[in-house]
Amino acid sequence: FGGKRDLYEIFGYKSKLEYQDFLARYVRQDIAKRIVKAPPAATWIGKPKITGAGAAFDAAWKKLVTKHSLWAKLEKADRLAGIGQFGILLIGYSDGGALDQPVRSGGGETEVLYLQTYTEGSVNILKFISDPNNPRFALPEIYEIDAADPDTASIKTGTTTVRTKSKTFKVHHTRVLHIAEDTLEDGVLGTPRLSCVYNLLDDLLKIAGGSAETYWLAGNRGMQADIDKEMELTPEDEKALSDEIEEYQHELRRFIRIRGVTLKPMGSDVADPSGVFDVTVSLISAATGMPRRILLGAEAGQLASEQDRANWADRISERQIDFAEPEILRPFITMNVNAKALPEPKEDYEVEWPSAFRMSPLEDAQMMAQQARAAVNLSRQAQFGDPITTLEEARD
């Protein structure tokens, strides 16, 4: 239409989205929270194993994982990074240096004191590395974190505890694990998980909220009082009838005393939103890569189908290999090795992720029964001439 129609304005969509918009969706909207939480939760629920790194590294790594609940912290950092364009994991070291200075790695062993997660809304990148000969060219050098001041008292407001003041402090990049998913031109700013479906989430609110409001207005259909044309009512009778109808409407009484008055229910129609809801949820499912039944949790009282679970497991396996390992886990290990918080692992160490496809106890039992039957059938091969497979092939 030659630019005469602004569809975003017509549909009521926001053209420019900010971090606070995504945070509000995550906190208040059901499906939005599911979209942000589900990928990190599925990624880190199967704790990966570090193999081939050496005995010294294995012992120190096990201690670090146990002491700091590492997998829970990495899952949280991954989740918070998906609300906005990035998130960070602040690693506190016992090197004795200031937070805005590089980690001191020239002395003895360093200990990890704490792991703290922050979202984009609490972090400001103050300085980037401008030297083109630096391996970290165009990457952050100094961060500024706006956190709750631990020296201020807390105020209890209803069920919420709020800090009275905040405190900002600067941090050097050697103490920060920067996490950004689905980056575009640089590796600093990613794409919020809700960005591509934000308009659809608006539509979903309209469907769910509008349907609820329509039902609220039309569920109680109202009454029509027809007074017989031959019936004469005095002003006192009219007031008494009006009072009784009003009391009935407000559930103060469950009967009405009438004579010469016929009460008829007023008709009303409530639209069925299921069709529009299904279309919107299907679009959200396609955009996020989350199968519909995984997104909703269950449909018509049924659990997610095996095909849906298999597709979701493939999606999570790709995320583990292409994002969680190279962008979070290995950089975390490298940072702690450089800070002398972990021994140097062997160069060819591997990260082994467990299968993302998780079977139910019933499926496990069925699989074991099938394997047992296969073992029995293979063991009987020798009774009927030459076996089709060797023992080694049968064991595989």
Coordinates of C-alpha atoms in Angstrom, one line a residue, residues 66-262:
T66 CA 30.6 -29.8 44.2
K67 CA 31.6 -26.8 46.2
H68 CA 29.9 -24.2 43.9
S69 CA 27.0 -26.2 42.5
L70 CA 28.5 -25.5 39.1
W71 CA 25.8 -27.1 36.9
A72 CA 23.1 -25.1 38.6
K73 CA 25.1 -21.9 38.2
L74 CA 25.8 -22.5 34.6
E75 CA 22.1 -23.3 33.9
K76 CA 21.1 -20.0 35.6
A77 CA 23.7 -18.0 33.7
D78 CA 22.5 -19.6 30.5
R79 CA 18.9 -18.8 31.3
L80 CA 19.5 -15.2 32.4
A81 CA 21.6 -14.6 29.2
G82 CA 18.5 -15.5 27.1
I83 CA 16.3 -12.9 28.7
G84 CA 18.3 -10.1 27.0
Q85 CA 21.2 -9.9 24.6
F86 CA 23.7 -11.3 27.0
G87 CA 24.5 -12.3 30.6
I88 CA 27.6 -12.7 32.6
L89 CA 29.0 -15.1 35.3
L90 CA 31.3 -13.2 37.7
I91 CA 34.0 -15.5 39.1
G92 CA 35.5 -14.4 42.4
Y93 CA 39.1 -15.4 42.8
S94 CA 41.3 -15.4 45.9
D95 CA 44.2 -13.7 44.0
G96 CA 44.1 -10.6 46.2
G97 CA 43.6 -8.3 43.3
A98 CA 41.0 -5.6 42.7
L99 CA 38.0 -6.6 40.6
D100 CA 38.8 -4.0 37.9
Q101 CA 42.3 -5.5 37.5
P102 CA 43.4 -8.6 35.6
V103 CA 43.5 -11.8 37.7
R104 CA 46.9 -12.3 39.3
S105 CA 48.1 -15.7 38.1
G106 CA 51.8 -15.4 38.9
G107 CA 51.7 -16.7 42.5
G108 CA 50.5 -20.1 43.8
E109 CA 47.2 -21.8 43.4
T110 CA 44.1 -19.6 43.3
E111 CA 40.7 -20.6 44.7
V112 CA 37.3 -19.8 43.3
L113 CA 35.5 -18.0 46.1
Y114 CA 32.1 -17.4 44.5
L115 CA 30.1 -17.5 41.2
Q116 CA 27.5 -14.8 40.7
T117 CA 25.2 -14.4 37.7
Y118 CA 23.9 -11.0 36.3
T119 CA 21.6 -10.1 33.5
E120 CA 22.0 -7.5 30.8
G121 CA 19.9 -5.1 32.8
S122 CA 22.5 -5.1 35.6
V123 CA 25.6 -4.9 33.4
N124 CA 27.1 -2.1 31.4
I125 CA 30.2 -2.6 29.1
L126 CA 32.4 0.4 29.8
K127 CA 35.3 -0.3 27.6
F128 CA 36.2 -2.5 24.6
I129 CA 39.6 -3.6 23.5
S130 CA 40.6 -1.4 20.5
D131 CA 44.0 -2.9 19.7
P132 CA 43.6 -4.8 16.4
N133 CA 46.6 -6.9 17.2
N134 CA 45.0 -8.2 20.4
P135 CA 43.3 -11.6 20.2
R136 CA 40.3 -10.0 22.1
F137 CA 40.0 -7.1 19.6
A138 CA 36.5 -5.5 19.8
L139 CA 35.5 -7.6 22.8
P140 CA 34.7 -6.2 26.3
E141 CA 37.6 -5.2 28.6
I142 CA 35.9 -3.5 31.5
Y143 CA 32.4 -4.2 32.8
E144 CA 30.3 -2.2 35.3
I145 CA 27.9 -4.2 37.4
D146 CA 25.0 -2.6 39.2
A147 CA 24.2 -5.0 42.1
A148 CA 22.4 -4.8 45.4
D149 CA 24.5 -3.2 48.1
P150 CA 25.2 -5.8 50.8
D151 CA 25.8 -3.1 53.4
T152 CA 22.3 -1.7 53.2
A153 CA 19.3 -3.1 55.1
S154 CA 16.5 -5.0 53.5
I155 CA 12.9 -3.9 53.5
K156 CA 10.1 -6.4 53.6
T157 CA 7.2 -5.3 51.4
G158 CA 4.4 -7.8 51.4
T159 CA 6.1 -11.0 50.2
T160 CA 9.0 -9.2 48.5
T161 CA 12.3 -8.2 50.0
V162 CA 13.8 -5.1 48.4
R163 CA 17.3 -3.6 48.8
T164 CA 17.2 0.1 49.7
K165 CA 20.2 0.9 47.6
S166 CA 22.4 -0.5 44.8
K167 CA 26.1 -0.5 44.4
T168 CA 28.1 -0.4 41.2
F169 CA 31.6 -1.8 40.7
K170 CA 33.9 -2.3 37.8
V171 CA 35.2 -5.8 36.8
H172 CA 38.0 -6.8 34.4
H173 CA 37.1 -9.3 31.7
T174 CA 39.5 -12.0 33.1
R175 CA 37.0 -12.3 35.9
V176 CA 33.8 -12.5 33.8
L177 CA 32.4 -15.3 31.6
H178 CA 30.4 -13.5 28.9
I179 CA 27.4 -15.5 27.6
A180 CA 25.6 -14.5 24.4
E181 CA 23.5 -16.8 22.2
D182 CA 22.6 -16.4 18.5
T183 CA 25.0 -13.5 18.0
L184 CA 25.0 -11.6 14.7
E185 CA 28.1 -9.5 13.6
D186 CA 30.0 -9.7 16.9
G187 CA 30.3 -12.2 19.7
V188 CA 29.1 -9.7 22.3
L189 CA 25.4 -9.1 21.8
G190 CA 23.1 -12.0 21.1
T191 CA 19.4 -12.3 20.3
P192 CA 16.9 -12.5 23.2
R193 CA 15.0 -15.8 23.1
L194 CA 11.7 -13.9 23.0
S195 CA 12.6 -11.5 20.3
C196 CA 11.3 -13.5 17.3
V197 CA 8.0 -14.4 19.0
Y198 CA 7.3 -11.1 20.9
N199 CA 4.5 -10.1 18.6
L200 CA 3.0 -13.6 18.8
L201 CA 3.1 -13.3 22.6
D202 CA 1.1 -10.1 22.3
D203 CA -1.4 -12.0 20.2
L204 CA -1.5 -14.8 22.8
L205 CA -2.3 -12.3 25.5
K206 CA -5.1 -10.8 23.4
I207 CA -6.6 -14.3 22.8
A208 CA -6.4 -15.5 26.4
G209 CA -7.2 -12.2 28.1
G210 CA -9.9 -11.3 25.6
S211 CA -11.5 -14.7 25.8
A212 CA -11.5 -14.5 29.6
E213 CA -13.0 -11.0 29.6
T214 CA -15.6 -12.0 27.1
Y215 CA -16.6 -14.9 29.2
W216 CA -16.7 -12.8 32.3
L217 CA -19.1 -10.3 30.6
A218 CA -21.2 -12.8 28.7
G219 CA -21.2 -15.8 31.1
N220 CA -23.8 -14.2 33.2
R221 CA -26.3 -13.5 30.4
G222 CA -28.5 -11.1 32.4
M223 CA -32.3 -11.0 32.6
Q224 CA -35.0 -9.1 30.9
A225 CA -38.1 -8.3 33.0
D226 CA -41.3 -8.0 30.8
I227 CA -44.1 -6.3 32.7
D228 CA -47.6 -7.3 31.6
K229 CA -49.2 -4.3 29.7
E230 CA -52.3 -4.7 31.8
M231 CA -50.3 -4.6 35.1
E232 CA -50.2 -1.3 36.9
L233 CA -47.3 -0.7 39.2
T234 CA -47.2 2.0 41.8
P235 CA -43.8 3.8 42.3
E236 CA -43.4 1.7 45.5
D237 CA -44.0 -1.5 43.5
E238 CA -41.5 -0.5 40.9
K239 CA -38.8 0.3 43.5
A240 CA -39.5 -3.0 45.3
L241 CA -39.2 -5.0 42.1
S242 CA -36.0 -3.1 41.1
D243 CA -34.5 -3.8 44.6
E244 CA -35.3 -7.5 44.4
I245 CA -33.8 -7.9 40.9
E246 CA -30.7 -6.0 42.0
E247 CA -30.3 -8.2 45.1
Y248 CA -30.7 -11.3 43.0
Q249 CA -28.1 -10.0 40.6
H250 CA -25.6 -9.5 43.4
E251 CA -26.4 -12.9 44.9
L252 CA -28.0 -11.4 48.0
R253 CA -31.1 -13.5 47.4
R254 CA -31.9 -16.5 45.3
F255 CA -35.6 -15.8 44.6
I256 CA -37.7 -13.0 43.2
R257 CA -41.3 -12.4 44.2
I258 CA -43.1 -11.3 41.0
R259 CA -46.7 -10.9 39.8
G260 CA -47.5 -9.8 36.3
V261 CA -43.7 -9.8 35.5
T262 CA -42.0 -12.4 33.2

